[in-house]
Short mmCIF file of C-alpha atoms and ligand atoms in Angstrom, two decimals:
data_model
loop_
_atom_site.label_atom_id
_atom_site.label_comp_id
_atom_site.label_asym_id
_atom_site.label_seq_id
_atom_site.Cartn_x
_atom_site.Cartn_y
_atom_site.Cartn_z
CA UNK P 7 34.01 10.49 -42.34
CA UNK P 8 33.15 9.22 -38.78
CA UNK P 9 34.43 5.71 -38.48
CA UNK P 10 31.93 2.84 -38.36
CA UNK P 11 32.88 1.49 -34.60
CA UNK P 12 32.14 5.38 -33.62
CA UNK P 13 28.44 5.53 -35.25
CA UNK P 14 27.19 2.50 -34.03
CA UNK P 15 26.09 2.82 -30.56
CA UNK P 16 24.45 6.21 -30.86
CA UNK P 17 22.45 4.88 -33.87
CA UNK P 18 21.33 2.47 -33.13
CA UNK P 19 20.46 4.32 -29.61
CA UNK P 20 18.54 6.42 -31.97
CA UNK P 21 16.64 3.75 -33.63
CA UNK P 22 15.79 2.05 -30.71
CA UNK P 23 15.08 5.10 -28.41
CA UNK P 24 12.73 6.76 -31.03
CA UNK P 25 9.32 7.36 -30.52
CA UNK P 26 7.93 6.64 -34.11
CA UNK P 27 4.76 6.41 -33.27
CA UNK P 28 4.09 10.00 -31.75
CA UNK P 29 6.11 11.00 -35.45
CA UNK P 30 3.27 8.76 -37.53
CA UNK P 31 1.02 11.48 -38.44
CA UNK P 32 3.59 13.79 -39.56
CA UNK P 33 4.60 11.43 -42.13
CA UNK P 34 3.57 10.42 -45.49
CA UNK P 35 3.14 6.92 -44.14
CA UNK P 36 -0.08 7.55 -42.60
CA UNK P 37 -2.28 7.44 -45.81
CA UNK P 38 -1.20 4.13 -46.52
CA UNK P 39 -1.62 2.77 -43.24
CA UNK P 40 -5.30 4.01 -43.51
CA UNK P 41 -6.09 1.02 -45.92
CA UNK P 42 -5.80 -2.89 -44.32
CA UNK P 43 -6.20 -4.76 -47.49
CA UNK P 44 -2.18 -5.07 -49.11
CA UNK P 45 -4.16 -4.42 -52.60
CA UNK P 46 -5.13 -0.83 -51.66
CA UNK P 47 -2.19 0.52 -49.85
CA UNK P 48 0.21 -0.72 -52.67
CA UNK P 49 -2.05 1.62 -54.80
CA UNK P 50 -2.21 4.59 -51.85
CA UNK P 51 1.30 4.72 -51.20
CA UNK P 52 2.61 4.82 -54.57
CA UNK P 53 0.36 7.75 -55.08
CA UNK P 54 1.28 8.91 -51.51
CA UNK P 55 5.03 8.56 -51.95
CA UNK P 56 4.86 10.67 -55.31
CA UNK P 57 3.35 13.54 -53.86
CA UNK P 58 5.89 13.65 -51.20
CA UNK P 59 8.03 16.13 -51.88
CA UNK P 60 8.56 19.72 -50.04
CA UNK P 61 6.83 20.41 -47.01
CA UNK P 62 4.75 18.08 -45.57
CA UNK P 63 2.41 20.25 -44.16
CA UNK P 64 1.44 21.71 -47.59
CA UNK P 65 1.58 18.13 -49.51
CA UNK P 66 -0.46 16.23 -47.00
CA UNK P 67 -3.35 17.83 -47.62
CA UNK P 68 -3.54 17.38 -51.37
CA UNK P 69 -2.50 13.59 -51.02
CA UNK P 70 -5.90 13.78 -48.34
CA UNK P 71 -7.53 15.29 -51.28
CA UNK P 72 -6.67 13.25 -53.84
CA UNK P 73 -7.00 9.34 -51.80
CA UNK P 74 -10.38 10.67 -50.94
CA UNK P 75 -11.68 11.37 -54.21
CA UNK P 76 -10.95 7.33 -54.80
CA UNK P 77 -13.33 6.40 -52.17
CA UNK P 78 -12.38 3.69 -49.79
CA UNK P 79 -10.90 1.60 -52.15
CA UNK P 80 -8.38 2.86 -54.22
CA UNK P 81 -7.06 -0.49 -55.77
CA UNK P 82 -10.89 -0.94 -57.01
CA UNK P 83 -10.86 2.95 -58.12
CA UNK P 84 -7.96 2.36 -60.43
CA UNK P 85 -9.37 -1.28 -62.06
CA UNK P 86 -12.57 0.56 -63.00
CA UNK P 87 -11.02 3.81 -63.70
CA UNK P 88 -12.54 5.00 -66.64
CA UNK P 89 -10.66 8.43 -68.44
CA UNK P 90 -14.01 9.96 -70.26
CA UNK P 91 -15.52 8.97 -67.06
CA UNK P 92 -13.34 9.68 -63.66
CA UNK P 93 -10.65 11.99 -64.88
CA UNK P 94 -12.90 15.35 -63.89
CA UNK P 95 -12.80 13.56 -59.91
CA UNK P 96 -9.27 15.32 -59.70
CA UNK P 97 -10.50 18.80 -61.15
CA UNK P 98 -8.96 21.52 -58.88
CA UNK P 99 -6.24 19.53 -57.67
CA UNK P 100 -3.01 21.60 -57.40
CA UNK P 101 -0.06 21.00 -56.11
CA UNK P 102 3.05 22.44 -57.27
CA UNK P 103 4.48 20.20 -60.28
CA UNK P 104 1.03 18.59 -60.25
CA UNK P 105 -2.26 18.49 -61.72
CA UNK P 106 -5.37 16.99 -62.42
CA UNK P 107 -4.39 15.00 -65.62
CA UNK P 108 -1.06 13.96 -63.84
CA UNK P 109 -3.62 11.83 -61.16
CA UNK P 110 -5.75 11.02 -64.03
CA UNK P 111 -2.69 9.60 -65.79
CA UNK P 112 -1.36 7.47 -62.64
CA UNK P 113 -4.30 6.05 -62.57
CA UNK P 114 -4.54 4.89 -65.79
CA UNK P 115 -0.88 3.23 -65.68
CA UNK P 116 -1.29 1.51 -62.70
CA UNK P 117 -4.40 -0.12 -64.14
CA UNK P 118 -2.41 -1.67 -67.07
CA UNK P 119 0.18 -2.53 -64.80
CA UNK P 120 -2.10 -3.99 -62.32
CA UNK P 121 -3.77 -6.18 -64.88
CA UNK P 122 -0.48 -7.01 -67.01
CA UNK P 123 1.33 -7.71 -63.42
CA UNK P 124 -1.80 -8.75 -61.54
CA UNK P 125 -0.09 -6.19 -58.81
CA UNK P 126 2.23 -3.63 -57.78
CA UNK P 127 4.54 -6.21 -56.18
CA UNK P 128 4.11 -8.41 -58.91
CA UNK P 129 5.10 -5.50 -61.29
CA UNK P 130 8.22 -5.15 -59.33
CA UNK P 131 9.19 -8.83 -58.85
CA UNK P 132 9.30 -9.22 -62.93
CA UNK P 133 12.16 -6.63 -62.91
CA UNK P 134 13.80 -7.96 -59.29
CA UNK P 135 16.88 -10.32 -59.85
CA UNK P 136 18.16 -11.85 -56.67
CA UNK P 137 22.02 -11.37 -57.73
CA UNK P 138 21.26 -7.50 -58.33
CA UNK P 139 23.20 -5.73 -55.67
CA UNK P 140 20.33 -3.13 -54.54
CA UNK P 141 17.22 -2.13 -55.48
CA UNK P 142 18.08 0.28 -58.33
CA UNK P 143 17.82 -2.27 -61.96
CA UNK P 144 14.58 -3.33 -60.41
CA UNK P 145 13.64 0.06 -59.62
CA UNK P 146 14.34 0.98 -63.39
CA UNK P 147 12.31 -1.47 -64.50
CA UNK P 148 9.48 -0.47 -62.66
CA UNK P 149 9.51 3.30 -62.92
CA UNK P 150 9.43 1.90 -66.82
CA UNK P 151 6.27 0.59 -66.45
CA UNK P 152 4.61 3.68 -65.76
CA UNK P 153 6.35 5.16 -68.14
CA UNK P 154 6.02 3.05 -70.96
CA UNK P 155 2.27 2.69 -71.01
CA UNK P 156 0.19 4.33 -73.78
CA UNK P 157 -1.39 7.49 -72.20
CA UNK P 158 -2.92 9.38 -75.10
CA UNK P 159 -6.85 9.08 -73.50
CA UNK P 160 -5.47 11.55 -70.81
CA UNK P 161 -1.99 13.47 -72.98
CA UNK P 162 -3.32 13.36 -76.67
CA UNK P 163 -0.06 14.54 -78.16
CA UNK P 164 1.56 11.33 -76.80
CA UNK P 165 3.88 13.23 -74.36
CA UNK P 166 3.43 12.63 -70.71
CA UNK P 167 3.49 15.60 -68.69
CA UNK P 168 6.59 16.74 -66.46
CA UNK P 169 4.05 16.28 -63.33
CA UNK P 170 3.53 12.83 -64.31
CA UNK P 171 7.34 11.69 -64.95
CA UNK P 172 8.05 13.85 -61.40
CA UNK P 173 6.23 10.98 -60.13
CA UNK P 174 7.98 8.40 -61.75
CA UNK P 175 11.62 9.46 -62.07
CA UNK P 176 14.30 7.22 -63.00
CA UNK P 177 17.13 6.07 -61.09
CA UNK P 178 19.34 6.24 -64.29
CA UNK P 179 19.05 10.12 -64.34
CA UNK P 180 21.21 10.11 -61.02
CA UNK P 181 18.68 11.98 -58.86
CA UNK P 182 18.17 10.06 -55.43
CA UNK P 183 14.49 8.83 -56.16
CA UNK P 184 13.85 9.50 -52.33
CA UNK P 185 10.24 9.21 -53.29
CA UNK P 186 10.75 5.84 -54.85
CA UNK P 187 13.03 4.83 -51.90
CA UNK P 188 10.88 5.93 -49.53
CA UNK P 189 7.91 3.94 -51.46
CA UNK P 190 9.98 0.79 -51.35
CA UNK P 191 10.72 1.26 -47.81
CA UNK P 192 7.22 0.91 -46.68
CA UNK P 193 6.55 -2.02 -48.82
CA UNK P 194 9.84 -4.09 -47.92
CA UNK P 195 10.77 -3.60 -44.46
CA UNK P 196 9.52 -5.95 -41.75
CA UNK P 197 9.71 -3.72 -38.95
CA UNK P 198 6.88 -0.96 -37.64
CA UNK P 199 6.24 1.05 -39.33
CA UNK P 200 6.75 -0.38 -42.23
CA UNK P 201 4.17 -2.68 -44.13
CA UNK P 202 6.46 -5.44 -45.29
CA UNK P 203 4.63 -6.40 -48.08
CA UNK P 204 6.92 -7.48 -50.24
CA UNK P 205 8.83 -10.12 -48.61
CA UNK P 206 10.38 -11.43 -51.64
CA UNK P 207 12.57 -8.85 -51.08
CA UNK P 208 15.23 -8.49 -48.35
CA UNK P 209 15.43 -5.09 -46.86
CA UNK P 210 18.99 -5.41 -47.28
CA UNK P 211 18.37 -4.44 -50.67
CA UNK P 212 16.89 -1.57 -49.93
CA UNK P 213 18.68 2.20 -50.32
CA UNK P 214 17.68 5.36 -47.64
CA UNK P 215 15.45 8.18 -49.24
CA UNK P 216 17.49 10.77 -48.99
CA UNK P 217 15.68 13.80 -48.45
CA UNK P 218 16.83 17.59 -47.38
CA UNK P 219 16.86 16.39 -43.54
CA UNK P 220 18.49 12.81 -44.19
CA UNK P 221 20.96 14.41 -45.92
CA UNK P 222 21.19 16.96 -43.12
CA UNK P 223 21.59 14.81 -40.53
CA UNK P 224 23.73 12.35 -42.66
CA UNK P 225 26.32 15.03 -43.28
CA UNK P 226 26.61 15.89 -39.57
CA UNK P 227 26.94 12.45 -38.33
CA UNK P 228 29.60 11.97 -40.92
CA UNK P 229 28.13 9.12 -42.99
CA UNK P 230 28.62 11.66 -46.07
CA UNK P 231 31.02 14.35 -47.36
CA UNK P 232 29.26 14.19 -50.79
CA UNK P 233 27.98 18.18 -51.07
CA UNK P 234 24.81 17.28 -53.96
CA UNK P 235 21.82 15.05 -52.76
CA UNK P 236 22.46 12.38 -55.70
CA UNK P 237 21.49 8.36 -56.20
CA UNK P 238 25.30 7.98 -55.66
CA UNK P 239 24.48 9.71 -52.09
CA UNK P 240 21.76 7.32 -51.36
CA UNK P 241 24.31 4.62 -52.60
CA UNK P 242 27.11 5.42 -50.01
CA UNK P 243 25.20 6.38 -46.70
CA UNK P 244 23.35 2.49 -47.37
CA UNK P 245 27.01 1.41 -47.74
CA UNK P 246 27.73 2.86 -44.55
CA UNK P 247 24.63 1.85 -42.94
CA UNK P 248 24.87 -1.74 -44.18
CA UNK P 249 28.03 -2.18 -42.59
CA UNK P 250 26.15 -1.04 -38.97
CA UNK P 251 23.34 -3.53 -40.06
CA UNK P 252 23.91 -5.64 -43.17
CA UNK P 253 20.16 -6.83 -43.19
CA UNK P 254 18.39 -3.50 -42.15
CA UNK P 255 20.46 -0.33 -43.24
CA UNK P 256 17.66 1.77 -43.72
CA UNK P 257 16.04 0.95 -40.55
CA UNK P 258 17.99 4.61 -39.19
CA UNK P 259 15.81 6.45 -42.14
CA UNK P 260 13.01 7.28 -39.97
CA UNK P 261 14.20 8.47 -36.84
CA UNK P 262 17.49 10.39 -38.60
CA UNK P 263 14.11 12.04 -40.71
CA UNK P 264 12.09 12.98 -38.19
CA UNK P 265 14.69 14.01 -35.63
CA UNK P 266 15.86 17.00 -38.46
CA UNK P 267 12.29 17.91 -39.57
CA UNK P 268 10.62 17.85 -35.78
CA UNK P 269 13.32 20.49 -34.91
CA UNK P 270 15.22 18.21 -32.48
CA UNK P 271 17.92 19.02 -34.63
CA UNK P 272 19.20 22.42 -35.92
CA UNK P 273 21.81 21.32 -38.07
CA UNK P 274 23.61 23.74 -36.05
CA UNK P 275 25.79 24.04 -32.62
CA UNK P 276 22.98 24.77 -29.81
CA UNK P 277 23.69 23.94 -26.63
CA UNK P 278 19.97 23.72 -25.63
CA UNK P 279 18.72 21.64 -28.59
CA UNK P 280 21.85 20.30 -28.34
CA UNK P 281 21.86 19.13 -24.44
CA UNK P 282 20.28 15.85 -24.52
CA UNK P 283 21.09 14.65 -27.98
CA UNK P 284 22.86 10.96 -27.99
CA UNK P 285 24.50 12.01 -31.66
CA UNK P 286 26.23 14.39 -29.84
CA UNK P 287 29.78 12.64 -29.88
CA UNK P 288 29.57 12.04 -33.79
CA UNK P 289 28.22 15.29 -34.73
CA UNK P 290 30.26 17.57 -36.41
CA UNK P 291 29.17 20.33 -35.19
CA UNK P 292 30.84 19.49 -32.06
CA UNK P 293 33.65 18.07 -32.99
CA UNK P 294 36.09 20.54 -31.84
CA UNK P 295 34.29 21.03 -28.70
S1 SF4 L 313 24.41 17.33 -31.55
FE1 SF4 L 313 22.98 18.96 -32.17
S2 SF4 L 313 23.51 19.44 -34.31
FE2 SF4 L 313 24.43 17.47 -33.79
S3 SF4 L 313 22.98 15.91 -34.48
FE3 SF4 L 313 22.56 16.33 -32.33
S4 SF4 L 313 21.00 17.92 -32.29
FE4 SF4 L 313 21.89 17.87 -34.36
#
């Protein structure tokens, strides 16, 4: 793997070169950032986050579709949510693993948990121990929540669909939870564009959402040889990143992201794409060049 004195100045050239904010509306984070009061976009990115997985393009519109049929104030929409009542508001919603009764369903778990917890933070503070060496046993805990609550009104046969645990998957399966990560990301880190909500948590804590293009990227930098996109991935890019930035590894996650899916990287020797990229001395693709 590339050695840590090597990665360092191209990225953090990366970070601080990138332009996130023409990236913003390709990215999940923009439904959350539509909200101003903490309350609500706790409540719109967790939805938000869940839905994000394959192509943007053909989640962001059902993740439009679905904040919008909670009106302007989806923390309020959830407190009064009402199964007999609201659960027909997601009717026609379809999205791959997904359906109506999975919404209908998160919305009736984060109610308990927001009046058990009082909120999502609060939720996640109950299971958040500061001697825990990342995010993942509080991360457990949490995804438990959801889990654990009693959601016969919406699955009768007391078995919660797979679309509902796809949006709450647990870290002790060994998947990477980028969803989670990605979730927990917004909500911790200080820096734009992250919210940092959550500031009883350090963002060292935090571990990179790896998805197809982190991992991309992440391979051809050299800050992984692992071949399956695993927690245990997630676990040793942070390690490498945390030894760039100890209180901020996952500030890269964005920019490495968005560089891969916006086509400024192939994944692939070209010399034109290629030409003006600062990676270019830690890529692997070029190493023999
Ligand atoms: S040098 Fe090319 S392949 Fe390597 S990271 Fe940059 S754009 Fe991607």
């Amino acid at each position: 793997m590339t050695s840590v004195a090597r990665l360092r100045a191209p990225l953090e050239r990366l970070y601080r070169d990138f332009d996130w904010t023409g990236r913003i509306e390709k990215d999940a984070i923009r439904f959350p950032l539509r909200y101003a009061d903490p309350a609500d976009r706790e409540v719109a990115a967790l939805l938000a986050a869940g839905l994000a997985y394959g192509r943007v393009d053909l989640f962001a519109p059902w993740v439009d579709w679905a904040l919008r049929r909670m009106g302007e104030a989806p923390h309020r929409f959830v407190l009064g949510f009402d199964p007999a009542k609201d659960a027909d508001r997601f009717d026609g919603f379809r999205y791959r693993f997904n359906r109506p009764r999975d919404l209908a369903a998160f919305c009736l778990a984060a109610q308990r948990v927001l009046l058990r917890y009082g909120s999502l933070r609060q939720c996640f503070l109950a299971g958040y121990s500061e001697t825990d060496p990342d995010v993942g046993p509080a991360l457990e805990r949490f995804v438990g929540a959801f889990r654990s609550q009693d959601l016969r009104p919406i699955f009768p046969r007391g078995r919660a669909s797979r679309g509902y645990r796809h949006l709450f998957p647990l870290p002790s399966r060994g998947g990477p939870c980028k969803r989670l990560h990605l979730f927990l990301r917004w909500m911790v880190r200080r820096e734009p564009p992250d919210f940092g909500l959550w500031r009883e948590i350090p963002p060292a804590k935090l571990l990179i959402p790896v998805d197809t293009h982190v991992e991309n990227m992440s391979r051809a930098v050299g800050l992984t040889r692992r071949r399956s996109r695993t927690w245990r991935m997630a676990v040793e890019i942070t390690e490498r990143l945390r030894r760039l930035d100890p209180s901020d590894p996952v500030k890269y996650d964005f920019a490495l992201c968005h560089k891969r899916m916006s086509g400024d990287c192939r994944d692939r020797r070209d010399p034109a794409v290629c030409a003006p990229c600062g990676l270019r001395p830690v890529c692997r693709h070029w190493s023999r060049a």
